[in-house]
PDB file of C-alpha atoms in Angstrom:
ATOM      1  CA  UNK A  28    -128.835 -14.638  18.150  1.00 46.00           C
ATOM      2  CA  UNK A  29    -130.623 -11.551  18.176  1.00 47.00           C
ATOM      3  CA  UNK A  30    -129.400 -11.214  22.447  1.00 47.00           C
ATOM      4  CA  UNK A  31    -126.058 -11.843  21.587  1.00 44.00           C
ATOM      5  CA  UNK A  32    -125.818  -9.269  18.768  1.00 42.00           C
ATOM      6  CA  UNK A  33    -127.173  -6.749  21.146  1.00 46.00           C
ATOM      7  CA  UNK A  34    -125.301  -7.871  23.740  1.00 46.00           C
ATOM      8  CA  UNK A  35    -121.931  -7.194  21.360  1.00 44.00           C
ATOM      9  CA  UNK A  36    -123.877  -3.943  20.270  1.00 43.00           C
ATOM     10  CA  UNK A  37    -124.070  -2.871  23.668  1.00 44.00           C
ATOM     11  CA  UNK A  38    -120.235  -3.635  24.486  1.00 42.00           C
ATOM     12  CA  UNK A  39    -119.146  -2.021  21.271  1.00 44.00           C
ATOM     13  CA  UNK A  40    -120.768   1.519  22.347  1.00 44.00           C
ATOM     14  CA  UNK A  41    -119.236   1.293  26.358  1.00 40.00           C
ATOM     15  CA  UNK A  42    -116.010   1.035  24.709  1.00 39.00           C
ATOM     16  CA  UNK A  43    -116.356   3.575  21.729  1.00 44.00           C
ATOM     17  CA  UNK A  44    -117.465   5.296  25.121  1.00 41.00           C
ATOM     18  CA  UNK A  45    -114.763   4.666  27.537  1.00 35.00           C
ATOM     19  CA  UNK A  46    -112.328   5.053  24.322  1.00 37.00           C
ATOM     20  CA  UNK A  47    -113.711   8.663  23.560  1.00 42.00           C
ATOM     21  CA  UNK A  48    -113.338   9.875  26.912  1.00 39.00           C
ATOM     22  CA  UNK A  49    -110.401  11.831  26.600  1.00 38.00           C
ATOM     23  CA  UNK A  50    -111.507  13.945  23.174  1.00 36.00           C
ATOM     24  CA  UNK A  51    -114.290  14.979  25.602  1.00 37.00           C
ATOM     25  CA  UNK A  52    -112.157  16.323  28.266  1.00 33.00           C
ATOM     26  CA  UNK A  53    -110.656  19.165  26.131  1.00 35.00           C
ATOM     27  CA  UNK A  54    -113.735  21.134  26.616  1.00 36.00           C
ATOM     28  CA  UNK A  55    -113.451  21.181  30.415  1.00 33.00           C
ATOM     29  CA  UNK A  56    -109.925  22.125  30.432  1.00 32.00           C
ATOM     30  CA  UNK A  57    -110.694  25.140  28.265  1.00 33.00           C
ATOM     31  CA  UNK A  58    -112.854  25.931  31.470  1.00 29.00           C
ATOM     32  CA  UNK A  59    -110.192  26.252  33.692  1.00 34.00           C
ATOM     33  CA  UNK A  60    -108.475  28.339  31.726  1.00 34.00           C
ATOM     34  CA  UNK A  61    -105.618  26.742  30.329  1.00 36.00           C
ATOM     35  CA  UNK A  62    -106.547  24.831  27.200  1.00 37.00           C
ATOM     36  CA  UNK A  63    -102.633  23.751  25.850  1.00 36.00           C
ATOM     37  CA  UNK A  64    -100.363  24.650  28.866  1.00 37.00           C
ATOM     38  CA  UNK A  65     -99.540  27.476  27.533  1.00 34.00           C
ATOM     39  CA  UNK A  66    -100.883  29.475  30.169  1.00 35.00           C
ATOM     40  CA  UNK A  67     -98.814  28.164  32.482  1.00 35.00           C
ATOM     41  CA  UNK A  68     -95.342  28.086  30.415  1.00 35.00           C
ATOM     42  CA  UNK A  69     -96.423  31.985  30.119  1.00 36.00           C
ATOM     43  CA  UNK A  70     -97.009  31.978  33.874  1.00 41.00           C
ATOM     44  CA  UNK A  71     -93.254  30.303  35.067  1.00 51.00           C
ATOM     45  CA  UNK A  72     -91.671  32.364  32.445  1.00 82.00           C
ATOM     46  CA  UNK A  73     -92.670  35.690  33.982  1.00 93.00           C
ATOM     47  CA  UNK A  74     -89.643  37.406  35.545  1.00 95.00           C
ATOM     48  CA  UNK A  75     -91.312  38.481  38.323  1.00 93.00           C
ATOM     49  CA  UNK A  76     -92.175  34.770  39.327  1.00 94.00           C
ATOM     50  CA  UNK A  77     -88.707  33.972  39.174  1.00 94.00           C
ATOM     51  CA  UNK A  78     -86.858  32.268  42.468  1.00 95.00           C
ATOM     52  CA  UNK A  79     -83.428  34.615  41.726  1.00 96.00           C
ATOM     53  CA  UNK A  80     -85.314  37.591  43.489  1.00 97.00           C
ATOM     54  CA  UNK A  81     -85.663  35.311  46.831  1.00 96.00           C
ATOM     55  CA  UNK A  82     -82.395  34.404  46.540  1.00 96.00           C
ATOM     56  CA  UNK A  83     -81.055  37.482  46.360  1.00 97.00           C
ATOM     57  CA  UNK A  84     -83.179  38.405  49.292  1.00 96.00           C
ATOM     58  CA  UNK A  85     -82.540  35.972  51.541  1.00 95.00           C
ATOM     59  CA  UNK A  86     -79.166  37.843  52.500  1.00 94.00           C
ATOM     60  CA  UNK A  87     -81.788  40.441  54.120  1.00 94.00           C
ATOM     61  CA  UNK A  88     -84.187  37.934  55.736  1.00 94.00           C
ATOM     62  CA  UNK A  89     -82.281  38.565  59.339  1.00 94.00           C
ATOM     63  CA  UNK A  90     -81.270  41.948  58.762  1.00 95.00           C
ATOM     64  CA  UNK A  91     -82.739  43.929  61.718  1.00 94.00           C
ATOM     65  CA  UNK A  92     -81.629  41.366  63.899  1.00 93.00           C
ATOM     66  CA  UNK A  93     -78.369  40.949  63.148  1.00 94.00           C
ATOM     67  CA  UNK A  94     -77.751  44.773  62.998  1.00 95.00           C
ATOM     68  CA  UNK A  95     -78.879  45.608  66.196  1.00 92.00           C
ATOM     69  CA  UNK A  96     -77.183  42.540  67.891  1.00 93.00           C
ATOM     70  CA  UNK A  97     -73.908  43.775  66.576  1.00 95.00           C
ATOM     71  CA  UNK A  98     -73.803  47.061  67.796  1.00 93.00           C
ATOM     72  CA  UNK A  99     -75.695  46.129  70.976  1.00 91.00           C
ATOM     73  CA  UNK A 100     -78.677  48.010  70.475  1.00 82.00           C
ATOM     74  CA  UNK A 101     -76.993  51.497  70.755  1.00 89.00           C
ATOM     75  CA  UNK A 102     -77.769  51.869  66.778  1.00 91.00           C
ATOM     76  CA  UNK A 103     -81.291  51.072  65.768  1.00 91.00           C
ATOM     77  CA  UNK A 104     -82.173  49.948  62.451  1.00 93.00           C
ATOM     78  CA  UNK A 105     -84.532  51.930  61.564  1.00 90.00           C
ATOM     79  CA  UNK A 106     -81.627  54.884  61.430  1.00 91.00           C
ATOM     80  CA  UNK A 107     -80.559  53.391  58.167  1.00 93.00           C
ATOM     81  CA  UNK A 108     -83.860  55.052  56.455  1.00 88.00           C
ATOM     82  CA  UNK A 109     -81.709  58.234  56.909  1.00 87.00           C
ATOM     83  CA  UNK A 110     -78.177  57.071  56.096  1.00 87.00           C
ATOM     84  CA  UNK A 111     -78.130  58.467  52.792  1.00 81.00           C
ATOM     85  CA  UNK A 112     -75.530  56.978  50.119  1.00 88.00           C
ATOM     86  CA  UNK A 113     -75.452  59.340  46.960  1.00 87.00           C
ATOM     87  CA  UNK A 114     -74.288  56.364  44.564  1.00 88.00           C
ATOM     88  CA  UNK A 115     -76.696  53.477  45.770  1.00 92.00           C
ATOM     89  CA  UNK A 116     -79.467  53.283  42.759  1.00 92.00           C
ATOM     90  CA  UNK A 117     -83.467  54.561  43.055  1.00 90.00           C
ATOM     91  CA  UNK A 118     -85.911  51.242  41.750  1.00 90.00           C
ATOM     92  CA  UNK A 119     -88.031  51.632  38.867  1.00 88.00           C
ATOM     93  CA  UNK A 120     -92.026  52.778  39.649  1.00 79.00           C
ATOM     94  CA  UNK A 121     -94.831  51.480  38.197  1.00 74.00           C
ATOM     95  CA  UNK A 122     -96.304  54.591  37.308  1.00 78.00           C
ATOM     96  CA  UNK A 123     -93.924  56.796  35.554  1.00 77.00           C
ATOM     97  CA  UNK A 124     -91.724  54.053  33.396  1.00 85.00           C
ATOM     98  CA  UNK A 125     -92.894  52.111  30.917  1.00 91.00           C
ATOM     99  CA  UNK A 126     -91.272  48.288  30.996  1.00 92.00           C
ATOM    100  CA  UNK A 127     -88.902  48.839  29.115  1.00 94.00           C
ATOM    101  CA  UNK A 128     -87.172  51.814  31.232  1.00 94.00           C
ATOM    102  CA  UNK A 129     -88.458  49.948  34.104  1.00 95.00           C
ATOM    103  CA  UNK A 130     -86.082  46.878  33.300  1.00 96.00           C
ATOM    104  CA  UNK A 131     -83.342  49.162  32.051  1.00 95.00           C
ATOM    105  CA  UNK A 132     -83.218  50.785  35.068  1.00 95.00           C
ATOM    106  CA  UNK A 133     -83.485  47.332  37.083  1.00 97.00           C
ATOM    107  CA  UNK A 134     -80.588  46.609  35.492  1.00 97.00           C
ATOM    108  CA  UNK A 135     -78.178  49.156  35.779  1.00 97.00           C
ATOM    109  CA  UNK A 136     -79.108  49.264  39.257  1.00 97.00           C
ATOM    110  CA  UNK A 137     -78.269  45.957  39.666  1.00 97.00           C
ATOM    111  CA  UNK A 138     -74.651  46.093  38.443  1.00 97.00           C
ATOM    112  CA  UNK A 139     -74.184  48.844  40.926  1.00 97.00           C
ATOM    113  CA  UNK A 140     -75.272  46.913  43.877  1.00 97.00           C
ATOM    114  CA  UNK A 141     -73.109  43.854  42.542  1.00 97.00           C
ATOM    115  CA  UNK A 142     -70.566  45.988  42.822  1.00 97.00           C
ATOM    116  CA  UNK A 143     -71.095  47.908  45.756  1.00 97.00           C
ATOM    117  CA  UNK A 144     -71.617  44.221  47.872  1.00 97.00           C
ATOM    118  CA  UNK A 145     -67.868  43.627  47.848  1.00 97.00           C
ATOM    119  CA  UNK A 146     -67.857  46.396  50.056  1.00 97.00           C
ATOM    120  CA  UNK A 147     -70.238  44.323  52.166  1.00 97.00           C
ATOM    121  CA  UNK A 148     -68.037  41.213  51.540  1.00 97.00           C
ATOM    122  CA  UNK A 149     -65.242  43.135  52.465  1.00 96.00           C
ATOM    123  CA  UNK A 150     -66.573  43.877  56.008  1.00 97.00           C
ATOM    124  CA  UNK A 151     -68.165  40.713  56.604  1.00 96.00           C
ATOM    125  CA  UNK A 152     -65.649  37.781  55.144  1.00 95.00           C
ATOM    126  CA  UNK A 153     -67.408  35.247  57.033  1.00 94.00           C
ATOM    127  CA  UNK A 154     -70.966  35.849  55.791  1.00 93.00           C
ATOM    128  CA  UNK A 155     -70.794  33.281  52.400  1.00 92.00           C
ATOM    129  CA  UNK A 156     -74.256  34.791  51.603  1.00 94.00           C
ATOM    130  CA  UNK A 157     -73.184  37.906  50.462  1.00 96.00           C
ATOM    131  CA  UNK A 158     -71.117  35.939  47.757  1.00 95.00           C
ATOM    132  CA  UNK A 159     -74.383  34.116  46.603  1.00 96.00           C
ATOM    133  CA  UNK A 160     -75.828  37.182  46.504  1.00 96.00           C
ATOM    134  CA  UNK A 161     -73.871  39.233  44.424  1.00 96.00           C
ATOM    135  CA  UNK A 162     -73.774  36.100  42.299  1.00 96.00           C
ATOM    136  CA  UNK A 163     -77.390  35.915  41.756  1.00 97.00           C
ATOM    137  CA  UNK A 164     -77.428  39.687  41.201  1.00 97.00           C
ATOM    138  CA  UNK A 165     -75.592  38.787  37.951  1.00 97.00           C
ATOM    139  CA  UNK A 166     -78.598  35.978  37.012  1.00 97.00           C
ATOM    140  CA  UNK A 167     -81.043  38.436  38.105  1.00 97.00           C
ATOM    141  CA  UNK A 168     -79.269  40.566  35.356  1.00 97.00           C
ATOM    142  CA  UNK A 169     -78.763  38.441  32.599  1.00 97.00           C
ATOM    143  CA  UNK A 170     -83.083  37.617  32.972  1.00 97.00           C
ATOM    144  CA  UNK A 171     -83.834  41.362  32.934  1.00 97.00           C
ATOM    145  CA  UNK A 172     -81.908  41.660  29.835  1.00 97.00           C
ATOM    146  CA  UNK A 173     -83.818  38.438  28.151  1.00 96.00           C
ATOM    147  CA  UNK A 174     -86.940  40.656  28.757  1.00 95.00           C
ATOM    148  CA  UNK A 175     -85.838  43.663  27.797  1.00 95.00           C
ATOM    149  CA  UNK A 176     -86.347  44.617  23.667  1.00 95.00           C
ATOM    150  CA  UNK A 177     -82.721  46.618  23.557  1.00 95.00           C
ATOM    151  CA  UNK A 178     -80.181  44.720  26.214  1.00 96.00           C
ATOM    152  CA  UNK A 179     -76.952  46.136  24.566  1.00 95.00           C
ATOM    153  CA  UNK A 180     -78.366  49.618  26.058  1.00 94.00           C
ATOM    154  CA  UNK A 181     -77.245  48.276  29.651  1.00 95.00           C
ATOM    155  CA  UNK A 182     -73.623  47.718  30.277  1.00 95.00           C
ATOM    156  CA  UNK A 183     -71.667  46.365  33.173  1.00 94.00           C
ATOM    157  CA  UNK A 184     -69.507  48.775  35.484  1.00 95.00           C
ATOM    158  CA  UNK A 185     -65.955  49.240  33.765  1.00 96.00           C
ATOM    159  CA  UNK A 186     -63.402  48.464  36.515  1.00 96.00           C
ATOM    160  CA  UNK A 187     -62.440  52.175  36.701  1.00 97.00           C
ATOM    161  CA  UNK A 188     -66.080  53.134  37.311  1.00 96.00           C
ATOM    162  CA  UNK A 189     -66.390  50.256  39.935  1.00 97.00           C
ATOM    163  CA  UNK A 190     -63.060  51.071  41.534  1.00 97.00           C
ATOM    164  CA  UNK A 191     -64.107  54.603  42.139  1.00 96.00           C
ATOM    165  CA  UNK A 192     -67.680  53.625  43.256  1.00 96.00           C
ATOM    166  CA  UNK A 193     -66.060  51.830  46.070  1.00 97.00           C
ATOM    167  CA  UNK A 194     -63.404  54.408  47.096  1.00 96.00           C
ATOM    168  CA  UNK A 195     -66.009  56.492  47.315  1.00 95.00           C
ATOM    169  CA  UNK A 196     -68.169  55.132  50.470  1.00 95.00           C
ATOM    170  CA  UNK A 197     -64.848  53.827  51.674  1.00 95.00           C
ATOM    171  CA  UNK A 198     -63.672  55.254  55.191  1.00 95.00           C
ATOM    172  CA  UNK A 199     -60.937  54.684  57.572  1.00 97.00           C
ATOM    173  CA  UNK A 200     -63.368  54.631  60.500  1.00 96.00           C
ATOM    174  CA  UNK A 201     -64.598  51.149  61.159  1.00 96.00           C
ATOM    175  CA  UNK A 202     -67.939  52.298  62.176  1.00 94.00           C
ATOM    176  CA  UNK A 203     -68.362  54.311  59.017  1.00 94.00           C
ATOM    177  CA  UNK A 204     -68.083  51.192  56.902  1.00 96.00           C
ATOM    178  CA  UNK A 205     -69.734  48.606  58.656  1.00 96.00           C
ATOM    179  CA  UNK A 206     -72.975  51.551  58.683  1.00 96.00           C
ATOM    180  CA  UNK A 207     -71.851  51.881  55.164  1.00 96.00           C
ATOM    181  CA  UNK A 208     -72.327  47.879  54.650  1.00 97.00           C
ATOM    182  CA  UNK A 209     -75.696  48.264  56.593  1.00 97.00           C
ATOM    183  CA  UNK A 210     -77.016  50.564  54.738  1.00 96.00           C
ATOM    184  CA  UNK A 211     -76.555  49.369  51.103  1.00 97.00           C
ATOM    185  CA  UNK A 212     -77.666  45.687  52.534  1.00 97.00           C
ATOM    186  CA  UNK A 213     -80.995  47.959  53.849  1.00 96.00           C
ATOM    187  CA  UNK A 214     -81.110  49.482  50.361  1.00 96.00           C
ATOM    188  CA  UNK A 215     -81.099  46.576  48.263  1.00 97.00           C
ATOM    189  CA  UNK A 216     -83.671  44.935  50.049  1.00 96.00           C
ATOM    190  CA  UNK A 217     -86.209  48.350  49.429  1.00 95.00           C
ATOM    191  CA  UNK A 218     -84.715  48.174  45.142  1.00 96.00           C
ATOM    192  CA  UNK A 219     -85.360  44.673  44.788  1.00 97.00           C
ATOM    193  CA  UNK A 220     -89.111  44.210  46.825  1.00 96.00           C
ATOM    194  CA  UNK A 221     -90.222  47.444  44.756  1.00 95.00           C
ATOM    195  CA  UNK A 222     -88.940  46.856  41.300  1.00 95.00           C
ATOM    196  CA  UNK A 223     -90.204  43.055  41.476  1.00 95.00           C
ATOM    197  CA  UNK A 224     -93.875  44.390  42.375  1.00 94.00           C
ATOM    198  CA  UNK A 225     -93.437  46.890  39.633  1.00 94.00           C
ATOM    199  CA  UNK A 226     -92.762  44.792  37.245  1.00 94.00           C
ATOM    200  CA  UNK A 227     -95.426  41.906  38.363  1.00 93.00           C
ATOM    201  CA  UNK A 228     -97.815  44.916  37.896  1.00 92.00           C
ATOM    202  CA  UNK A 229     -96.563  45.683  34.206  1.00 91.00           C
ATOM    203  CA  UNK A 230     -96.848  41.940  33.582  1.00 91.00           C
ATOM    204  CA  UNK A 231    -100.547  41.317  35.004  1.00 88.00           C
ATOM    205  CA  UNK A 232    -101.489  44.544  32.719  1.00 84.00           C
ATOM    206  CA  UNK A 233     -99.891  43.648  29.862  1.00 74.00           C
ATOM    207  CA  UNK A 234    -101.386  40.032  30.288  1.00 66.00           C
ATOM    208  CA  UNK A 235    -105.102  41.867  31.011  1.00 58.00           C
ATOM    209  CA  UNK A 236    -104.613  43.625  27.673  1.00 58.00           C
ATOM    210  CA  UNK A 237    -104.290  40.086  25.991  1.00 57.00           C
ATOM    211  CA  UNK A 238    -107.163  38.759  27.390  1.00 46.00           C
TER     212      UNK A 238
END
């Protein structure tokens, strides 16, 4: 008797054991960081981690190449850097803007490259990405603004506004426009790749502070 009782003594601990595992696991997950999961919701919410940039982007991937294949060389892409457009948008810095203005100005910029791509579309019919992209520019938009504390401060183009944008950089030389086309493509790449690592900066400091 007094074998067996041990013997059921001895079963009853492995299992209160094996049973208890998981309440001891917690403490090992706090280690790494991320007791609940909410450090990672926090880290997929973070605009800067968001795909739409990428997206956006993608229309740019080929860029150089297809510019200089088109006019054969006799153009080089790095002239762009000096094909000023008064009306294309500057990004927001890390340095001088808080987040706020940061994402304001993200924004408004936005709208005026969604507007100015139909210029691009306009040239270049056949190119569906240019669709997708001024598409996503408007997702990219409407995330900014979920960030942002006052959203009603940033507006969309009125048509007027947008109409006159366009007439402005609008030639009747084919070569203008297509460099025209190039140029805000060119642009938008530069806006977007510096306002996202602007804003990943704000977001790793303001997520320092709250550690």
């Amino acid at each position: 008797m007094p074998s067996t009782l041990n013997r059921y003594l001895l079963l009853a601990a492995l299992l209160q054991g094996i049973l208890g595992a998981p309440a001891d696991v917690a403490p090992t997950e706090n280690l790494a960081g991320d007791p609940s999961g909410e450090e990672g919701e926090l880290t997929s919410d973070l605009l800067s981690a968001s795909g739409i940039w990428e997206r956006i982007l993608s229309l740019t991937d080929n860029h150089p190449k297809e510019f200089e294949a088109e006019f054969q060389n006799q153009v080089k892409y790095h002239m762009l850097e000096d094909y000023n457009i008064s009306s294309l948008p500057e990004s927001c810095s890390y340095y001088n803007l808080s987040k706020e203005a940061c994402l304001q100005k993200l924004a408004r910029g936005l709208f005026i490259y969604k507007a100015l791509l139909k210029h691009v579309e306009k040239e270049y019919p056949s190119n569906s990405k240019i669709l997708d992209a001024r598409l996503n520019c408007g997702r990219l938009i409407a995330l900014i603004k979920e960030n942002m504390k006052h959203p009603e401060r940033v507006t969309e183009l009125t048509s007027t506004k947008e109409e006159q944008l366009l007439k402005e950089i609008n030639s009747p030389y084919t070569f203008q426009r297509r460099m025209t086309a190039h140029s805000i493509l060119f642009e938008l790449r530069n806006f977007l790749l510096k306002g996202k690592r602007a804003i990943k900066k704000k977001e790793k400091a303001k997520g320092s502070m709250e550690h």
